[in-house]
Coordinates of N, CA and C in Angstrom, one line a residue:
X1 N 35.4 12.4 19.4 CA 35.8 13.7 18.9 C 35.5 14.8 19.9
X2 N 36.9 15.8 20.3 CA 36.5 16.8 21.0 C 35.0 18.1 20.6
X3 N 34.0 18.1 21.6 CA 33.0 19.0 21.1 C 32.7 19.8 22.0
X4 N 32.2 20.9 21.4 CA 32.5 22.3 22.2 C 30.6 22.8 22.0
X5 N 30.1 23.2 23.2 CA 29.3 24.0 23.6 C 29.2 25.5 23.6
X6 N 29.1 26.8 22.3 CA 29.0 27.8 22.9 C 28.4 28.4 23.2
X7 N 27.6 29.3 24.3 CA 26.5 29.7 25.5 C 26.4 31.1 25.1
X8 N 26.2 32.0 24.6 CA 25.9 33.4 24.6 C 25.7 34.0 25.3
X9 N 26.0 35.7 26.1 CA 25.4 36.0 26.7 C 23.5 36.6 26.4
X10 N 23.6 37.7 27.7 CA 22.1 38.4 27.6 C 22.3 39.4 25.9
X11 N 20.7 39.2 25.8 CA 20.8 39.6 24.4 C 21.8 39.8 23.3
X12 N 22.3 38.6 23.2 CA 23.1 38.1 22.3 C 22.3 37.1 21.5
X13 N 23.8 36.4 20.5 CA 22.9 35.3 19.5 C 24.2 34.9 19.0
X14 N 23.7 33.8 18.3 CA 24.8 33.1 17.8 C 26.1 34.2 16.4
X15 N 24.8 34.7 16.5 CA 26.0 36.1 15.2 C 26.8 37.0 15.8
X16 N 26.9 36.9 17.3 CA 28.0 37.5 17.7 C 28.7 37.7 17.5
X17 N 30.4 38.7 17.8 CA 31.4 38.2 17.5 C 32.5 36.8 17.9
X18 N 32.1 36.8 19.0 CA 33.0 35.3 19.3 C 32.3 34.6 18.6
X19 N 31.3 34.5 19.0 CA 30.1 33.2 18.5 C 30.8 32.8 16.9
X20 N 30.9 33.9 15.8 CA 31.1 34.0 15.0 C 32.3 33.4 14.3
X21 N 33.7 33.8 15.1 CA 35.0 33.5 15.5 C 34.8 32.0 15.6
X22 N 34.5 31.7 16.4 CA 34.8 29.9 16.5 C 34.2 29.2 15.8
X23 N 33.2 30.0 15.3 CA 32.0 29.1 14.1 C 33.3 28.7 12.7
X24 N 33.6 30.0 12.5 CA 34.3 30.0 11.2 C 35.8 28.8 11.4
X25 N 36.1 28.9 12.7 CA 37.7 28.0 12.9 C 37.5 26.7 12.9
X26 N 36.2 26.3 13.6 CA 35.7 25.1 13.5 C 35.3 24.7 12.3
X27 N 34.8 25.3 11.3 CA 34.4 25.2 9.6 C 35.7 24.5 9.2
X28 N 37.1 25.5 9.5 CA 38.1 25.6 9.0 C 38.6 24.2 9.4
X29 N 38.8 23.8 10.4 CA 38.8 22.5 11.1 C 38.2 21.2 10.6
X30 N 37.1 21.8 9.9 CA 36.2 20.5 9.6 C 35.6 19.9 10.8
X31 N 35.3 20.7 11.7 CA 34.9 20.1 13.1 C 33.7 20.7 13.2
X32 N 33.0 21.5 12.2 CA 31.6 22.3 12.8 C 30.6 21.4 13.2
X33 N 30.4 20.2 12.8 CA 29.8 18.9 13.3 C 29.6 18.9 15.0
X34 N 30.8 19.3 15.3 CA 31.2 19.3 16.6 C 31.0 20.4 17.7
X35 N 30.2 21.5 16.8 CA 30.4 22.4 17.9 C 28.3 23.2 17.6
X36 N 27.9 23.5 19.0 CA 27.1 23.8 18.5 C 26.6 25.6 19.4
X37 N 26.1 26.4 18.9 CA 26.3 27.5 19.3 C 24.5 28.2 19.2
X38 N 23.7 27.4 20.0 CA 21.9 27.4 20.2 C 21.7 29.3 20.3
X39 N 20.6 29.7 20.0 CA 20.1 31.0 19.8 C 19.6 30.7 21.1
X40 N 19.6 31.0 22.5 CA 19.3 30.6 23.5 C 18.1 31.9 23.8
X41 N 16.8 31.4 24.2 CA 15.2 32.2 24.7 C 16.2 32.9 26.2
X42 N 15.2 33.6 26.0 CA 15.7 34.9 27.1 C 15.3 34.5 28.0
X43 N 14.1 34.1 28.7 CA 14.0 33.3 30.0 C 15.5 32.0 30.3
X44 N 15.6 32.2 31.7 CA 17.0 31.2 32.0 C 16.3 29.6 32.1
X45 N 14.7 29.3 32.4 CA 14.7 27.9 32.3 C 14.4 26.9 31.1
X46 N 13.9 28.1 30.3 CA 14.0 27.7 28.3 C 15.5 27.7 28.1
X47 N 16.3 28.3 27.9 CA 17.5 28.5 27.9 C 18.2 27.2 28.3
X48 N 18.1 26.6 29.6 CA 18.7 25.7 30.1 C 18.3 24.4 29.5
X49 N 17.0 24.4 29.4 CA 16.6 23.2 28.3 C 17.4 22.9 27.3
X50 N 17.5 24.0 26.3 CA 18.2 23.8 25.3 C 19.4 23.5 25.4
X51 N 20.2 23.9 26.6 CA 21.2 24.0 26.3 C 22.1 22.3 27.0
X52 N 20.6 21.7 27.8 CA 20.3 20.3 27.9 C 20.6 19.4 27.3
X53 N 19.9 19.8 25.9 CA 19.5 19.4 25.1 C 20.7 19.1 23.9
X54 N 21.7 20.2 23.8 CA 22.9 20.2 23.2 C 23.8 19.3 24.1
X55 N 24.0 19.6 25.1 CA 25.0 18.5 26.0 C 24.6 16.9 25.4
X56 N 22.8 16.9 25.5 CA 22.7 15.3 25.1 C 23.3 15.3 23.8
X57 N 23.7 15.6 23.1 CA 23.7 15.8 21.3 C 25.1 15.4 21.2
X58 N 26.0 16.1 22.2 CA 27.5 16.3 21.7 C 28.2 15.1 22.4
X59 N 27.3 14.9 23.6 CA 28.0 13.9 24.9 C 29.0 14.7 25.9
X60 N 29.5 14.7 26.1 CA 30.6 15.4 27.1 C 31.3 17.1 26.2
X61 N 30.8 17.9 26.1 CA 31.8 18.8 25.6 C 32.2 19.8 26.4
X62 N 33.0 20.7 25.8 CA 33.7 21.8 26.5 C 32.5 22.8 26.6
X63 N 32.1 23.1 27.7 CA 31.8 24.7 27.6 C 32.2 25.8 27.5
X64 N 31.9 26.6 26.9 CA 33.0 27.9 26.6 C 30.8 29.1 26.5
X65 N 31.3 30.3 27.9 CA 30.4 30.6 28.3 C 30.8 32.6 28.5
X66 N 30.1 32.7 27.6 CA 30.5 34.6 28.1 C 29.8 35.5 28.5
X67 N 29.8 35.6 29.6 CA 28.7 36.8 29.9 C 27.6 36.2 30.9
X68 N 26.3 36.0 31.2 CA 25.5 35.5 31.1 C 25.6 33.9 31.1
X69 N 25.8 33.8 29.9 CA 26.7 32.4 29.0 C 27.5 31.7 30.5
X70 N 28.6 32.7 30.7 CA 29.7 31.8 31.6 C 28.8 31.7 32.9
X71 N 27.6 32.4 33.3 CA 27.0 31.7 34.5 C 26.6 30.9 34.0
X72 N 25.4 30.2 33.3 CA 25.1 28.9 32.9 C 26.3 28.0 32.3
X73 N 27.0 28.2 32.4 CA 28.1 27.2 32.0 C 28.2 26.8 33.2
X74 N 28.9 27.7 33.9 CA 29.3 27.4 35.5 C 28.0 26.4 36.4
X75 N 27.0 26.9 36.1 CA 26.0 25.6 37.1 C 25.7 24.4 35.8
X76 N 26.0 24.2 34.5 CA 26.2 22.9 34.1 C 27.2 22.0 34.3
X77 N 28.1 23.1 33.9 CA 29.5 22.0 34.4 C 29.6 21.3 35.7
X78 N 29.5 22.1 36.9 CA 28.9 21.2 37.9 C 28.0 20.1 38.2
X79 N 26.7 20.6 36.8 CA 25.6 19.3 37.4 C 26.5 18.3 36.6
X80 N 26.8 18.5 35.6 CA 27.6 17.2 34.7 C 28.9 16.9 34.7
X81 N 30.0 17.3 35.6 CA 31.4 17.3 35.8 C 31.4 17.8 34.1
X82 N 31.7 18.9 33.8 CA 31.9 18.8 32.1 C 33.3 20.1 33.1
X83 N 34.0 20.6 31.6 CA 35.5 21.4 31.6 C 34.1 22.2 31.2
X84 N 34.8 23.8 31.8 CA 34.4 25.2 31.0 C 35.1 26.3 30.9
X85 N 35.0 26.5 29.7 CA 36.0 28.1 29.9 C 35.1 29.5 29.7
X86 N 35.1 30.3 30.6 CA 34.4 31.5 30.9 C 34.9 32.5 30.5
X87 N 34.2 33.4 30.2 CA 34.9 35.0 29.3 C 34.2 35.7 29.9
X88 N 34.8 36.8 30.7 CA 33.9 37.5 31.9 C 32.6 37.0 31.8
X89 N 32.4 36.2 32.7 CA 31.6 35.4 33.3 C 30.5 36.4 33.9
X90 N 29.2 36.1 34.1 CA 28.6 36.6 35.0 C 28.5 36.3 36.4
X91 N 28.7 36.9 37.7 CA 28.7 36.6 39.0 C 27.3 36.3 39.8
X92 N 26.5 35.6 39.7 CA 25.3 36.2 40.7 C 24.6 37.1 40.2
X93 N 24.0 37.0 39.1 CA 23.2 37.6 37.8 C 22.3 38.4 39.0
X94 N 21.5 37.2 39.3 CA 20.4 37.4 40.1 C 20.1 38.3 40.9
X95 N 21.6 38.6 41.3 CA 21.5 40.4 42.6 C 21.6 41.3 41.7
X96 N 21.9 41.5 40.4 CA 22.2 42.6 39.5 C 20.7 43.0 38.9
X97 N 20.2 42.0 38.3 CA 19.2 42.3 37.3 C 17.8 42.8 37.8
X98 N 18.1 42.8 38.9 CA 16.8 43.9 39.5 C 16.4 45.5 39.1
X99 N 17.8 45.7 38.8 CA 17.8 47.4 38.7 C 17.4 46.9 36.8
X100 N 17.5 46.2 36.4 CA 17.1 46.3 35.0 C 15.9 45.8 34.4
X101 N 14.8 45.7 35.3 CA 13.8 45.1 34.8 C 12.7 46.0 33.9
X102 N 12.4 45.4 32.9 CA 11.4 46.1 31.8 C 11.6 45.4 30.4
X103 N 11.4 46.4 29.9 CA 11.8 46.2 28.7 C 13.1 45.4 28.1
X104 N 13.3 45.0 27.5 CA 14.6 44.4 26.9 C 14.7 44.2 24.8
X105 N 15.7 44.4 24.5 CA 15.7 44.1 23.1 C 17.4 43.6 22.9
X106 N 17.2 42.6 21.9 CA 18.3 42.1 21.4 C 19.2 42.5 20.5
X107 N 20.7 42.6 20.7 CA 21.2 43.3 20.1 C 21.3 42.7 18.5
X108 N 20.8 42.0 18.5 CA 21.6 41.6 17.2 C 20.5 41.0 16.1
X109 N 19.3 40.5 17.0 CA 18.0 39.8 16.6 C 16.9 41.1 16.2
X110 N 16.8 41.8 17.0 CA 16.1 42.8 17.3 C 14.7 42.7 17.8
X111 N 14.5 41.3 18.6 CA 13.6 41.0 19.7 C 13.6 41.8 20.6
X112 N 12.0 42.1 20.8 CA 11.8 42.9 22.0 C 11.2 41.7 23.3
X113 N 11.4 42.0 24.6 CA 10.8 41.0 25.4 C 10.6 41.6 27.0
X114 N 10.3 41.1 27.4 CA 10.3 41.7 29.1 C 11.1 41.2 30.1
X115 N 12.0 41.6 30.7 CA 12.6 41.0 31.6 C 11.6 41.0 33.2
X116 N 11.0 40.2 33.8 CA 10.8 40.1 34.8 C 10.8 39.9 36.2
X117 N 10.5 39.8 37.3 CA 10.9 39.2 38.6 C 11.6 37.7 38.5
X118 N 10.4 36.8 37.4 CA 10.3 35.5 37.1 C 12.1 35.2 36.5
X119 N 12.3 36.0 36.3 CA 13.6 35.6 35.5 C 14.7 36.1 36.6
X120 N 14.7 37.1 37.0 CA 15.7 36.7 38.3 C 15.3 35.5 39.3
X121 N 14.2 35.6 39.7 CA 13.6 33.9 40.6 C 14.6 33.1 39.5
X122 N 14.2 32.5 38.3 CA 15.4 31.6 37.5 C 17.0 31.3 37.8
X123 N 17.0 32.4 37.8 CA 18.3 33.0 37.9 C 19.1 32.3 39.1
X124 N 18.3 32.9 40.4 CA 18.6 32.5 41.5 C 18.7 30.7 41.7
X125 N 18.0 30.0 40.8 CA 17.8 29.0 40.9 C 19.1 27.6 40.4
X126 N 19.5 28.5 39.4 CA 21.0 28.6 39.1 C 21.9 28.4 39.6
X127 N 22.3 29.4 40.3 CA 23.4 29.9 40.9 C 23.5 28.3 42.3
X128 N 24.9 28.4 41.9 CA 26.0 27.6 42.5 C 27.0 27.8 43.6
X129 N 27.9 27.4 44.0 CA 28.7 27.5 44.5 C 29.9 28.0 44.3
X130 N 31.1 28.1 44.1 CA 32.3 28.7 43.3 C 33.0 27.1 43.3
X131 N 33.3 26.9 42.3 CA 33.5 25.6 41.6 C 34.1 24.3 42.8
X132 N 33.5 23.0 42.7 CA 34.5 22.2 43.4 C 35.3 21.9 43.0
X133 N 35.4 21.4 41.5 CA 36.8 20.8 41.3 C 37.5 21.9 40.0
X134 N 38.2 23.2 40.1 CA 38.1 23.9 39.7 C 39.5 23.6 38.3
X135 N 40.3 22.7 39.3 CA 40.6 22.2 37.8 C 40.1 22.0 36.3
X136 N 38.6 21.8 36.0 CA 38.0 21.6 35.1 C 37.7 23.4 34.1
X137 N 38.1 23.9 35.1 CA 37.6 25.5 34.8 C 38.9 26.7 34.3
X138 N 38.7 27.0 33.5 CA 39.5 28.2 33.0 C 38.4 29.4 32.6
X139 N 39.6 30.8 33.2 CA 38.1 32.1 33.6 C 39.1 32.8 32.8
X140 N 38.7 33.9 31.6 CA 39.4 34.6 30.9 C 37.7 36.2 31.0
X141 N 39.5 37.1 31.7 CA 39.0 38.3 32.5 C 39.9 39.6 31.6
X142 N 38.7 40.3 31.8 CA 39.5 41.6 30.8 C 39.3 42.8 31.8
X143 N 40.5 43.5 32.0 CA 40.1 44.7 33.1 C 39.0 45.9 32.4
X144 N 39.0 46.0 31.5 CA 38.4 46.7 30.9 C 37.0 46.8 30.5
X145 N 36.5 45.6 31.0 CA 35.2 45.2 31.1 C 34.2 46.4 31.4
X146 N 33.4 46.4 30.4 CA 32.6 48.1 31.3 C 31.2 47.6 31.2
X147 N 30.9 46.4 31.7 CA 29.9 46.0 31.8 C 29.5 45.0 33.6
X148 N 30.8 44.4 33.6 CA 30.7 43.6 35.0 C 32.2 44.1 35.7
X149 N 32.0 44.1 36.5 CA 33.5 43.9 37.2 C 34.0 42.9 37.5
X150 N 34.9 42.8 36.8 CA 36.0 41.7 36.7 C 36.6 41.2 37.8
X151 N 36.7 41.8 39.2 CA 37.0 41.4 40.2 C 36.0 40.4 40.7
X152 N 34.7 40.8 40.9 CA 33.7 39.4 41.5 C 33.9 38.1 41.0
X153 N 34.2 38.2 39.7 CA 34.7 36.8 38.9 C 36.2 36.4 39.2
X154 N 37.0 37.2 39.3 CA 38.2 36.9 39.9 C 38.4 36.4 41.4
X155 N 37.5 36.9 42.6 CA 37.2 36.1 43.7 C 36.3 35.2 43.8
X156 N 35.6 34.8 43.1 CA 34.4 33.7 43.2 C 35.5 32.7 42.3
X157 N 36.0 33.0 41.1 CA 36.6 31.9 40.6 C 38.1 31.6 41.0
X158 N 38.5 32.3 42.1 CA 40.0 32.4 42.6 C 40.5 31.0 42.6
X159 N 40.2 30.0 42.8 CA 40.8 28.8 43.3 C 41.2 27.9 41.5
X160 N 40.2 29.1 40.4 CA 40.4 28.1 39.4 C 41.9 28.9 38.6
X161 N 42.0 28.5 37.2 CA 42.8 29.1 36.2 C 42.9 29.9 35.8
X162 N 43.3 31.1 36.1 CA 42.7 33.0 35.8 C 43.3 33.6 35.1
X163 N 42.9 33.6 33.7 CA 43.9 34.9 32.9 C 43.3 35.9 32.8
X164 N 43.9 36.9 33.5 CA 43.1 38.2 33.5 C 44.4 39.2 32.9
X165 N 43.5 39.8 32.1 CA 44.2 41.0 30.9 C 43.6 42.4 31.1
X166 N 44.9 43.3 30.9 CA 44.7 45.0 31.2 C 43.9 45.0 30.4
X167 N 42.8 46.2 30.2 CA 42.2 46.8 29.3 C 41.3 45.6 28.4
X168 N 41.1 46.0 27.3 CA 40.0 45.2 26.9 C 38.6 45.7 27.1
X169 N 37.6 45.1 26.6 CA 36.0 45.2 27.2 C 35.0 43.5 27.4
X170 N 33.7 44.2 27.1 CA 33.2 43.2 27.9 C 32.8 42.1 26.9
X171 N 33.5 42.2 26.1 CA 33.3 41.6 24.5 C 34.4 40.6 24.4
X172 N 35.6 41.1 25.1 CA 37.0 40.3 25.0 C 37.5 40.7 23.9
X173 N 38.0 41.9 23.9 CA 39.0 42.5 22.6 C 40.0 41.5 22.8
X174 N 40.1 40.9 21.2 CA 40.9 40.4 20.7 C 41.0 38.7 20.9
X175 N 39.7 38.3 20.6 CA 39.1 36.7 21.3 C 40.0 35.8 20.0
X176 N 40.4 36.5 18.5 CA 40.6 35.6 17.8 C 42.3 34.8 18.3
X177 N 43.1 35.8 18.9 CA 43.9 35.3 18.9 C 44.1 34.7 20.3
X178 N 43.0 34.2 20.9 CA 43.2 33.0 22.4 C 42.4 31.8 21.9
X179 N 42.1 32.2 20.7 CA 41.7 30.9 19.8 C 42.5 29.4 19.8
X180 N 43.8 29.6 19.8 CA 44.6 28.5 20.1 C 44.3 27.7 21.8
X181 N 44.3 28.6 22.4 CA 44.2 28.5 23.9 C 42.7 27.8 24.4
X182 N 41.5 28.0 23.5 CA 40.6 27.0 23.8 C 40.7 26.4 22.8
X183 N 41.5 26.1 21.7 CA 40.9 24.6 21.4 C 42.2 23.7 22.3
X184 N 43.4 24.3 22.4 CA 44.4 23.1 23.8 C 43.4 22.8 24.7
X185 N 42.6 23.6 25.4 CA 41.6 23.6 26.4 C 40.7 22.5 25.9
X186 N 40.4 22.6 25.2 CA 39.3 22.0 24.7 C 39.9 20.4 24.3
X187 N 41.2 20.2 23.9 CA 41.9 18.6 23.6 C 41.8 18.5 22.2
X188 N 41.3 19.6 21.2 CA 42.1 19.4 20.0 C 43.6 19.2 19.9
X189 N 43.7 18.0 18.7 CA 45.5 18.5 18.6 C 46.2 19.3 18.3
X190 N 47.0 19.7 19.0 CA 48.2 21.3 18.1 C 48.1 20.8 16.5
X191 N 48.7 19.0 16.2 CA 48.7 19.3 15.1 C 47.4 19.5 14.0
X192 N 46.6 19.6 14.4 CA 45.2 19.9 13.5 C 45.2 21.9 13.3
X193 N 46.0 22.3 14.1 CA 45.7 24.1 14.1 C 47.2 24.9 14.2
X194 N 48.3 23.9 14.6 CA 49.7 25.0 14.8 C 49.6 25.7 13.9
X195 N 49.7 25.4 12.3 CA 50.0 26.2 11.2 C 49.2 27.2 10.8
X196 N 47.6 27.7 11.5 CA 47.0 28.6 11.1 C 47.2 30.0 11.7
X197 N 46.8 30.5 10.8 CA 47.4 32.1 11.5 C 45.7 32.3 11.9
X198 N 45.8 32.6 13.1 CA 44.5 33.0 13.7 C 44.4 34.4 13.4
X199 N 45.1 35.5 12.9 CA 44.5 36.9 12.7 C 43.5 36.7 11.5
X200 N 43.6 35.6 10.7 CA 42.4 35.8 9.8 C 40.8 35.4 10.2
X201 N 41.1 35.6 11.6 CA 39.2 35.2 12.1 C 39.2 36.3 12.9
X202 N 39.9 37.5 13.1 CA 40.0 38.8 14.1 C 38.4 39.5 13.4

């Protein structure tokens, strides 16, 4: 059975809106068995554990990684040849997150925590190469992004599958309806989902 990995970004959580969106399609599917979507610790090598720890669980699945999320996707799928699909991905966290160290709280949890040196050091530790076999990879880019720039992900992931869309943000307005487009990605069958109208998970 196709199973899917979803990765959150920084101070996120599984109650996200995407997060939320695929929870509910996969219910609908009868496949939530299949998909798992970890409340991932804010340090990147707890994080990675877990998210270890789901790969052993599911066996081979899709990663589907946003923000944050799509960097650790990006250095699993390499250690494990696994497929991933990225939603403005993060580029090289590690040179960014300097200017933001202190405090931190979660949007959704309302965890307070500290972001540290220690967690860029992580970070860096991460970080990969821009994909070998990039076939395995699809990168979904929104110009509108007002959190990363969409272009660093667009040249780091140039050699892979790039749908990049005008406008939007860093959220991916309008994630319910490319719903179809990762479960094909993913090797569900059309016939298990043609007939649903995806506006009812918007």
């Amino acid at each position: 059975m196709t199973s899917i990995l979803y990765i959150h970004g920084l101070n996120s959580s599984p109650a996200s809106r995407k997060a939320s969106q695929l929870s509910a399609l996969m219910q609908r599917l009868g496949r939530a068995q299949a998909l798992r979507v970890p409340a991932l610790h804010h340090h990147p090598r707890q994080a990675i554990v877990q998210l270890e720890s789901a790969i052993d669980e599911l066996g081979r699945p899709l990663l589907v990684g946003s923000s944050l999320g799509g960097f650790y996707a990006t250095y699993l799928a390499e250690r494990h040849g696994l497929k991933a699909l990225l939603i403005n991905p993060a580029v090289n966290p590690q040179l960014r997150f300097e200017g933001y160290l202190g405090p931190q709280t979660n949007y959704y949890t309302g965890e307070t925590w500290e972001l540290t040196l220690d967690h860029v050091a992580a970070l860096a530790e991460l970080a990969v190469p821009p994909p070998g076999d990039p076939a395995r990879f699809q990168v979904w880019l929104q110009t509108g992004d007002e959190t990363l720039d969409y272009r660093q992900a667009q040249a780091f992931y140039r050699a892979c599958a790039l749908r990049i869309e005008p406008g939007g943000d860093h959220g991916f307005a309008n994630f319910a309806a490319h719903l179809p487009a990762l479960l094909a990605f993913a090797g569900v069958p059309a016939a298990e989902w043609r007939d649903i109208d995806f506006s009812t998970f918007a």
